[in-house]
mmCIF file of C-alpha atoms in Angstrom:
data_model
loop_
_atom_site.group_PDB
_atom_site.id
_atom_site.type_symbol
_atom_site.label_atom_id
_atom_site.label_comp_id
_atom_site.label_asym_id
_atom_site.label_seq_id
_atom_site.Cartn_x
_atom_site.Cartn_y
_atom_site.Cartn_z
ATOM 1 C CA UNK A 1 32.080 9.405 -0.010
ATOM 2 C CA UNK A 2 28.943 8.637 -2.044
ATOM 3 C CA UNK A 3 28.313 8.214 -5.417
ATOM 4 C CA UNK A 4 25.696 9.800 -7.711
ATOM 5 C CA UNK A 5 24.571 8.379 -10.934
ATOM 6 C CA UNK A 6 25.668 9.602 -14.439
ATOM 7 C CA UNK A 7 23.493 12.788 -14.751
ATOM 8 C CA UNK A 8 22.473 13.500 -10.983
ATOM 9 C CA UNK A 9 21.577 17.183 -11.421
ATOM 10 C CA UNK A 10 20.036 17.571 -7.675
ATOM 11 C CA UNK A 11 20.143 16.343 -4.002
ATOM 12 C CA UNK A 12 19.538 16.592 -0.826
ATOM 13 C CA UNK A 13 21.271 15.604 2.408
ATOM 14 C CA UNK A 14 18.803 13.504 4.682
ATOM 15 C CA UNK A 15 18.737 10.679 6.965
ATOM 16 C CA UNK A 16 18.372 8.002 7.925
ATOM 17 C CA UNK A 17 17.987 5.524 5.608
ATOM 18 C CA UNK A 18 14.946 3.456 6.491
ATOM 19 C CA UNK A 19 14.026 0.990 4.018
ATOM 20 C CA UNK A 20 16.542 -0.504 1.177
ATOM 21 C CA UNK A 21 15.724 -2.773 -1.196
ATOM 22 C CA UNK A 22 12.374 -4.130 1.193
ATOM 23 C CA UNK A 23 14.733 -4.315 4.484
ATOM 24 C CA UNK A 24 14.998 -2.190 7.333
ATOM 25 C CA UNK A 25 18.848 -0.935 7.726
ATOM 26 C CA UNK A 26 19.641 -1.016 11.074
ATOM 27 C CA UNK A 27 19.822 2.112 12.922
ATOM 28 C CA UNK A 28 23.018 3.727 14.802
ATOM 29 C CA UNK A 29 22.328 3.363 18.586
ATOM 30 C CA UNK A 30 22.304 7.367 18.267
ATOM 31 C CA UNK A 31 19.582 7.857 15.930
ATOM 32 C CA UNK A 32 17.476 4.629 17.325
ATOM 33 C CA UNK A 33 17.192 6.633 20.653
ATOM 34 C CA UNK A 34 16.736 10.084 19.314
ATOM 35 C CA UNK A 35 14.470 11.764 21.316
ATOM 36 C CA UNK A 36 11.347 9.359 20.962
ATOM 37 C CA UNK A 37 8.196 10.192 19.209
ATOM 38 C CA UNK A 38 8.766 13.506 17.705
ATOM 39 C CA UNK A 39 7.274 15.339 14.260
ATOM 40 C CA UNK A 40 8.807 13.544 11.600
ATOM 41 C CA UNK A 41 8.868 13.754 7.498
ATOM 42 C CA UNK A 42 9.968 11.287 5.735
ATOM 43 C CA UNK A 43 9.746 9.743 1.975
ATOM 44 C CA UNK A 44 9.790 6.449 0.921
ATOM 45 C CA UNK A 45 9.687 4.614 -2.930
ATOM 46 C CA UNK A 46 7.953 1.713 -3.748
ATOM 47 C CA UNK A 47 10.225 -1.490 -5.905
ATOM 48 C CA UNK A 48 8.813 -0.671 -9.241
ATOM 49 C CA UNK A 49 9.595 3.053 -8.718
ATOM 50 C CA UNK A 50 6.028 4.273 -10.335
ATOM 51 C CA UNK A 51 4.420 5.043 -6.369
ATOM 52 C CA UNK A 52 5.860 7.527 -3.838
ATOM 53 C CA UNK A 53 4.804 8.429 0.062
ATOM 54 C CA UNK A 54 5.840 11.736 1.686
ATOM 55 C CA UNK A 55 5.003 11.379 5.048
ATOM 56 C CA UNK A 56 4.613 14.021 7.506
ATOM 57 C CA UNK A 57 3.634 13.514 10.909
ATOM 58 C CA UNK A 58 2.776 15.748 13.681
ATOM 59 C CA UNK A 59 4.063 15.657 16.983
ATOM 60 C CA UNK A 60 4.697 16.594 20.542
ATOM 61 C CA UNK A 61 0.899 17.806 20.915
ATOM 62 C CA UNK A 62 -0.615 16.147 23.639
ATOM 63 C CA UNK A 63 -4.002 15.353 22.860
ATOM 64 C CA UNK A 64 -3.558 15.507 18.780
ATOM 65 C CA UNK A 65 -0.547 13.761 18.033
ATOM 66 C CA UNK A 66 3.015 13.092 19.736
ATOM 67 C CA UNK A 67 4.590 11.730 16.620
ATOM 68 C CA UNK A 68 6.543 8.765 15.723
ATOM 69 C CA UNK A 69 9.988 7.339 16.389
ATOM 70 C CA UNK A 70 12.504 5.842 13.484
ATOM 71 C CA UNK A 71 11.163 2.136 14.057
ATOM 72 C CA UNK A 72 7.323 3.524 13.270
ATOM 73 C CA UNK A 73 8.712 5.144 10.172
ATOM 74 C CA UNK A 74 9.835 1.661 9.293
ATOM 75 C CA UNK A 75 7.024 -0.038 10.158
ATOM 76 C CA UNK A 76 4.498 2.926 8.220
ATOM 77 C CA UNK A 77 6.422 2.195 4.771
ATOM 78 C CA UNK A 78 5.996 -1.471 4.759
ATOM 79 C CA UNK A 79 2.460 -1.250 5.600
ATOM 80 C CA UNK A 80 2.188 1.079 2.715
ATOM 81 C CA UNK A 81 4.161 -1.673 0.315
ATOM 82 C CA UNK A 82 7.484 1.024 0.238
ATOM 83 C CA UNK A 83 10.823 -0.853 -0.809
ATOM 84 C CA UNK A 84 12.832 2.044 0.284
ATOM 85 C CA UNK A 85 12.268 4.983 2.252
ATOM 86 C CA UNK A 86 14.703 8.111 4.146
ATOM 87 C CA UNK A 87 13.798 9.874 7.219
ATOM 88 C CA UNK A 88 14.050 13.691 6.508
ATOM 89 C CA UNK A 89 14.455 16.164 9.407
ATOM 90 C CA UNK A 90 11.435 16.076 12.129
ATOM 91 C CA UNK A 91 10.823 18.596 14.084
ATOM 92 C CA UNK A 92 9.097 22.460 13.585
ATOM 93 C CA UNK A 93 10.406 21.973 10.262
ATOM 94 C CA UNK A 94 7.612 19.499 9.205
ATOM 95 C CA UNK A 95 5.102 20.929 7.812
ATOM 96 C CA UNK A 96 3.269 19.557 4.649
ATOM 97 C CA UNK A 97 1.329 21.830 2.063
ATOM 98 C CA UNK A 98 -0.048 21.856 -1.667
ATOM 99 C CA UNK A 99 -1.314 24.182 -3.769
ATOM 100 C CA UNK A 100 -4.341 25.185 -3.635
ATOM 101 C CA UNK A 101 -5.826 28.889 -5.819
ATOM 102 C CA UNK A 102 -3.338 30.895 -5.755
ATOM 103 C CA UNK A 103 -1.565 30.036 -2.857
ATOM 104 C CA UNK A 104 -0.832 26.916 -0.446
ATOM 105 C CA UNK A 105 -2.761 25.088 1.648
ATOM 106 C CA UNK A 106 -0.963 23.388 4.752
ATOM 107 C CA UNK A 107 -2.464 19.549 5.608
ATOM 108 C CA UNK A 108 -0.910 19.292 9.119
ATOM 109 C CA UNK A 109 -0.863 20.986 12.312
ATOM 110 C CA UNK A 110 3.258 22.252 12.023
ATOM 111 C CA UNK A 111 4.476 23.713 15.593
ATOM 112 C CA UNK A 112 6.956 26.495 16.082
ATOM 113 C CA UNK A 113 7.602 28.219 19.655
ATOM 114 C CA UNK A 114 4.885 26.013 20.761
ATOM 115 C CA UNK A 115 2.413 27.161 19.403
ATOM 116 C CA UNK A 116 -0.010 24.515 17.500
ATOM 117 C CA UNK A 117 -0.646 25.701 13.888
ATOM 118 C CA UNK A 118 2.719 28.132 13.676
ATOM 119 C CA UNK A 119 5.160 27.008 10.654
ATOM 120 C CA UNK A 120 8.455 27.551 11.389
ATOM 121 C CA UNK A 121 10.484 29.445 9.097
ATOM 122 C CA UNK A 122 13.066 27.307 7.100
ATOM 123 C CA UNK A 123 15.986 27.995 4.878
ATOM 124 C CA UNK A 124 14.832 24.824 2.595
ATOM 125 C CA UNK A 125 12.066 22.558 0.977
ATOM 126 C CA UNK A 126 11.519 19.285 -0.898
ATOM 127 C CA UNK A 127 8.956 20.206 -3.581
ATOM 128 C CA UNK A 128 7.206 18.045 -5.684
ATOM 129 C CA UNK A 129 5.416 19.257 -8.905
ATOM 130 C CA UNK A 130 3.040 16.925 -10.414
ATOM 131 C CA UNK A 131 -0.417 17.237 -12.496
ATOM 132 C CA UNK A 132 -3.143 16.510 -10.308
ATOM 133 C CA UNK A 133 -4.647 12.643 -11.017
ATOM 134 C CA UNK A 134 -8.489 12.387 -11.863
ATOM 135 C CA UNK A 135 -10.475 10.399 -10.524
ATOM 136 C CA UNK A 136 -10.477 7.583 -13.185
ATOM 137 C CA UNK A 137 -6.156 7.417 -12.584
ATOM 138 C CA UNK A 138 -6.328 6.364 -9.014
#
């Protein structure tokens, strides 16, 4: 069994681990084959703990994307300079919006029942809230 640190108020279940610490943990022979390229989200932290990367990618559209596997995950964190990183669930399920007026503007092309553009309906979110950066803060 895990343990949190002294005044974890929230989680949330994911996997696999990616990146620790800079190096790749090794996969299980189970999730290193898992169905190939696929959609994937993912998020990853860099050593300092002051940058973070969600990731979504699309996949298994032919012509516009067919996704990534575990191993690109890996390899699109350290490109990015992430120390660690966690695979979230792939699939229909990743879909990536912000806010945007009063409502929410999706940034990829989600598919559910194969249909290109369809979210699929999901019990559960990550959500980040965060003040916009200006321009001068990049």
């Amino acid at each position: 069994m895990a343990e949190y640190g002294a005044g974890t108020r929230d989680a949330i279940a994911a996997g696999p681990h990616l990146l620790q610490g800079g190096r790749a943990i090794p996969l299980h022979r189970a999730l290193a084959a898992e169905g190939g390229k696929g959609p994937r989200t993912a998020f990853g932290l860099s050593a300092d703990r002051r940058r973070a990367w969600i990731v979504v990618i699309d996949g298994r559209q032919k012509g516009y994307s067919m996704g990534a596997d575990n191993n690109a995950l890996v390899a699109l964190f350290r490109s990015l300079g992430a120390s660690d990183a966690m695979s979230f669930d792939g699939g229909g399920s990743s879909t990536l919006a912000v806010a945007e007026g009063t409502g929410a503007a999706v940034l990829n092309r989600p598919m559910h029942t194969a249909v290109p553009g369809r979210e699929r309906p999901v019990a559960n979110a990550l959500l980040v809230f965060a003040a916009p950066l200006s321009a001068t803060k990049r």
